[in-house]
Short mmCIF file of C-alpha atoms in Angstrom, two decimals:
data_model
loop_
_atom_site.label_atom_id
_atom_site.label_comp_id
_atom_site.label_asym_id
_atom_site.label_seq_id
_atom_site.Cartn_x
_atom_site.Cartn_y
_atom_site.Cartn_z
CA MET A 911 46.86 134.40 85.28
CA ALA A 912 49.96 136.09 83.90
CA ARG A 913 51.75 134.33 81.05
CA SER A 914 55.40 133.48 81.39
CA VAL A 915 58.12 135.36 79.53
CA GLU A 916 59.22 132.07 77.93
CA VAL A 917 55.78 131.46 76.42
CA ILE A 918 55.52 135.02 75.09
CA ALA A 919 59.09 134.86 73.70
CA ALA A 920 58.28 131.63 71.86
CA GLU A 921 55.28 133.34 70.23
CA LEU A 922 57.00 136.61 69.21
CA ALA A 923 57.41 135.79 65.50
CA ASP A 924 53.77 134.71 65.26
CA ARG A 925 52.62 137.82 67.09
CA GLU A 926 54.65 140.06 64.79
CA ALA A 927 53.25 138.34 61.69
CA ILE A 928 49.71 138.95 63.00
CA ARG A 929 50.45 142.62 63.77
CA GLU A 930 51.98 143.09 60.30
CA CYS A 931 48.84 141.61 58.73
CA LEU A 932 46.68 144.06 60.73
CA ALA A 933 48.85 146.98 59.56
CA LYS A 934 48.54 145.83 55.93
CA ILE A 935 44.75 145.72 56.26
CA ALA A 936 44.70 149.33 57.49
CA ARG A 937 46.99 150.40 54.64
CA ALA A 938 44.90 148.52 52.07
CA SER A 939 41.75 150.23 53.39
CA ASP A 940 43.26 153.71 53.30
CA ARG A 941 44.97 153.35 49.91
CA ALA A 942 42.03 151.33 48.43
CA GLN A 943 44.33 148.48 47.40
CA LEU A 944 42.17 145.42 46.80
CA ASP A 945 45.18 143.22 45.97
CA LEU A 946 46.85 144.00 49.30
CA TRP A 947 43.56 143.36 51.12
CA ARG A 948 43.35 139.92 49.51
CA GLU A 949 46.82 139.01 50.83
CA CYS A 950 45.53 139.42 54.40
CA PHE A 951 42.48 137.10 54.32
CA TRP A 952 42.03 133.43 53.52
CA PRO A 953 39.68 133.02 50.50
CA GLU A 954 36.82 131.66 52.64
CA ALA A 955 37.14 134.38 55.33
CA VAL A 956 33.93 135.94 56.66
CA ASP A 957 33.16 139.35 58.17
CA ASP A 958 30.36 140.72 60.32
CA HIS A 959 30.94 144.45 60.03
CA ALA A 960 28.92 145.82 62.98
CA GLY A 961 25.68 144.68 61.38
CA LEU A 962 26.36 146.76 58.24
CA PHE A 963 27.50 143.67 56.34
CA ALA A 964 27.70 139.96 57.11
CA GLY A 965 29.18 137.46 54.67
CA LYS A 966 32.30 136.56 52.73
CA MET A 967 35.17 138.97 53.21
CA ILE A 968 35.82 139.25 49.48
CA GLU A 969 32.23 140.44 48.95
CA LEU A 970 32.70 143.15 51.57
CA LEU A 971 35.94 144.26 49.94
CA GLU A 972 34.42 144.44 46.47
CA LYS A 973 31.38 146.36 47.79
CA SER A 974 33.68 148.75 49.68
CA MET A 975 35.54 150.00 46.62
CA PRO A 976 32.69 152.20 45.24
CA PHE A 977 32.08 153.52 48.79
CA LEU A 978 35.77 154.41 49.19
CA ASP A 979 35.69 156.24 45.85
CA LYS A 980 33.06 158.59 47.32
CA LEU A 981 35.37 159.61 50.16
CA ASP A 982 38.15 162.18 50.02
CA GLY A 983 40.23 160.05 52.33
CA THR A 984 40.34 157.60 55.20
CA THR A 985 42.72 156.88 58.03
CA HIS A 986 42.53 153.76 60.18
CA PHE A 987 44.53 153.89 63.40
CA MET A 988 45.16 150.44 64.81
CA GLY A 989 45.66 150.52 68.56
CA ASN A 990 46.14 147.98 71.31
CA SER A 991 46.02 144.36 70.23
CA LEU A 992 45.48 141.47 72.60
CA ILE A 993 46.59 138.24 70.94
CA GLU A 994 45.75 134.76 72.17
CA ILE A 995 47.58 132.08 70.18
CA ASP A 996 46.41 128.49 70.36
CA GLY A 997 48.55 126.38 68.07
CA ARG A 998 47.75 127.32 64.47
CA SER A 999 44.88 129.65 65.36
CA ALA A 1000 44.67 132.94 67.18
CA ARG A 1001 42.02 135.24 68.59
CA VAL A 1002 42.87 138.94 68.40
CA GLU A 1003 41.11 142.03 69.74
CA THR A 1004 42.41 145.26 68.20
CA TYR A 1005 41.16 148.75 68.95
CA VAL A 1006 40.55 150.85 65.83
CA LEU A 1007 39.83 154.50 65.20
CA GLY A 1008 38.59 155.13 61.68
CA CYS A 1009 38.43 158.62 60.21
CA HIS A 1010 36.53 159.15 56.95
CA LEU A 1011 36.35 162.45 55.06
CA VAL A 1012 32.99 162.47 53.29
CA ARG A 1013 32.46 164.97 50.48
CA GLU A 1014 28.72 164.48 49.74
CA PRO A 1015 26.19 165.86 50.61
CA SER A 1016 28.42 168.19 52.66
CA ARG A 1017 32.04 167.81 53.69
CA GLN A 1018 32.25 166.18 57.08
CA ASN A 1019 34.52 163.93 59.07
CA VAL A 1020 32.93 160.67 60.18
CA ILE A 1021 34.97 159.25 63.04
CA GLY A 1022 34.30 155.83 64.48
CA SER A 1023 35.86 153.96 67.35
CA GLY A 1024 35.57 150.25 67.76
CA ARG A 1025 37.33 146.93 68.04
CA TYR A 1026 38.09 144.21 65.55
CA LEU A 1027 37.57 140.73 66.97
CA ASP A 1028 39.61 138.68 64.54
CA GLY A 1029 40.12 134.98 64.09
CA PHE A 1030 43.51 134.23 62.53
CA GLU A 1031 44.67 130.95 61.10
CA ARG A 1032 48.21 129.88 60.30
CA ARG A 1033 48.64 127.81 57.16
CA GLY A 1034 52.18 126.74 56.44
CA ASP A 1035 54.25 129.70 57.57
CA GLU A 1036 51.61 132.39 56.99
CA TRP A 1037 49.02 134.01 59.27
CA ARG A 1038 45.85 135.46 57.71
CA LEU A 1039 42.38 136.37 58.89
CA ILE A 1040 39.68 133.72 58.71
CA SER A 1041 36.96 135.74 60.48
CA ARG A 1042 36.33 139.29 61.61
CA ASN A 1043 33.69 140.95 63.75
CA LEU A 1044 33.62 144.71 64.08
CA VAL A 1045 32.27 146.00 67.38
CA LEU A 1046 31.37 149.68 67.00
CA ASP A 1047 31.79 151.48 70.32
CA TRP A 1048 30.93 155.00 69.15
CA PHE A 1049 31.01 157.32 66.15
CA MET A 1050 30.44 160.96 65.42
CA ASN A 1051 30.07 163.31 62.48
CA VAL A 1052 32.11 166.52 62.58
CA PRO A 1053 31.80 169.25 59.92
CA ALA A 1054 35.00 169.65 57.91
CA GLU A 1055 35.62 173.34 58.52
CA GLY A 1056 38.60 175.62 58.24
CA GLU A 1057 41.42 175.81 55.78
CA TRP A 1058 43.02 172.52 56.87
CA SER A 1059 39.96 170.62 55.66
CA GLN A 1060 40.26 171.94 52.12
CA PRO A 1061 41.77 169.53 49.58
CA HIS A 1062 45.31 170.28 48.43
CA PHE A 1063 46.04 172.99 50.98
CA ASP A 1064 49.48 173.68 49.52
CA HIS A 1065 50.83 170.46 51.01
CA LYS A 1066 54.04 169.15 49.52
CA VAL A 1067 52.68 165.59 49.59
CA ASP A 1068 48.92 164.98 49.87
CA GLY A 1069 47.57 161.56 50.77
CA ALA A 1070 45.84 159.73 47.94
CA ARG A 1071 44.55 156.33 46.90
CA ALA A 1072 46.93 153.87 45.23
CA PRO A 1073 48.92 154.16 43.05
CA ASN A 1074 49.17 157.95 43.47
CA ASP A 1075 50.02 158.01 47.17
CA PHE A 1076 53.67 158.73 47.94
CA SER A 1077 53.87 155.61 50.12
CA CYS A 1078 53.17 153.42 47.08
CA GLN A 1079 56.52 154.45 45.64
CA PHE A 1080 58.21 154.48 49.07
CA LEU A 1081 57.19 150.95 50.19
CA LYS A 1082 57.36 147.90 47.95
CA MET A 1083 54.47 146.05 49.66
CA GLY A 1084 51.12 146.63 48.11
CA SER A 1085 52.59 148.65 45.24
CA ALA A 1086 50.21 147.06 42.73
CA ALA A 1087 47.00 149.09 42.57
#
């Protein structure tokens, strides 16, 4: 059954807060900003990351940092989000495309497509994740070939981890590394 415009309009601020939180998570992942990640999850939040990890979100984040250091870069594209708000909780399905440039043992692009099934909780005036399940729909490995795949290909501004990425000076949020 279609939802009324009045109901959706009443939820717009909550929906925007949830979408902003999702965008911050993607930024925190790609810039390797643990402090920004922590702002997006309640302390007791849990994650089941497509069977690769299941447990407290903070443990996943801390274990991810050494893994991220082994990559030349990542990009997480957040796509369609379906948001169901029920009072102070929400269920959200968001499509994600994650691109990871792996340098060892040989340079390759690992591209994965999936969906985050997130439980959000509102405490006070703030929405954060309380649970996450990653559903992995597909992934592929593609050799990083050609001059565009080489690091520092005479770009004026190369992407980097925090605090060296240009966006860390451009945006105030998540500026602490």
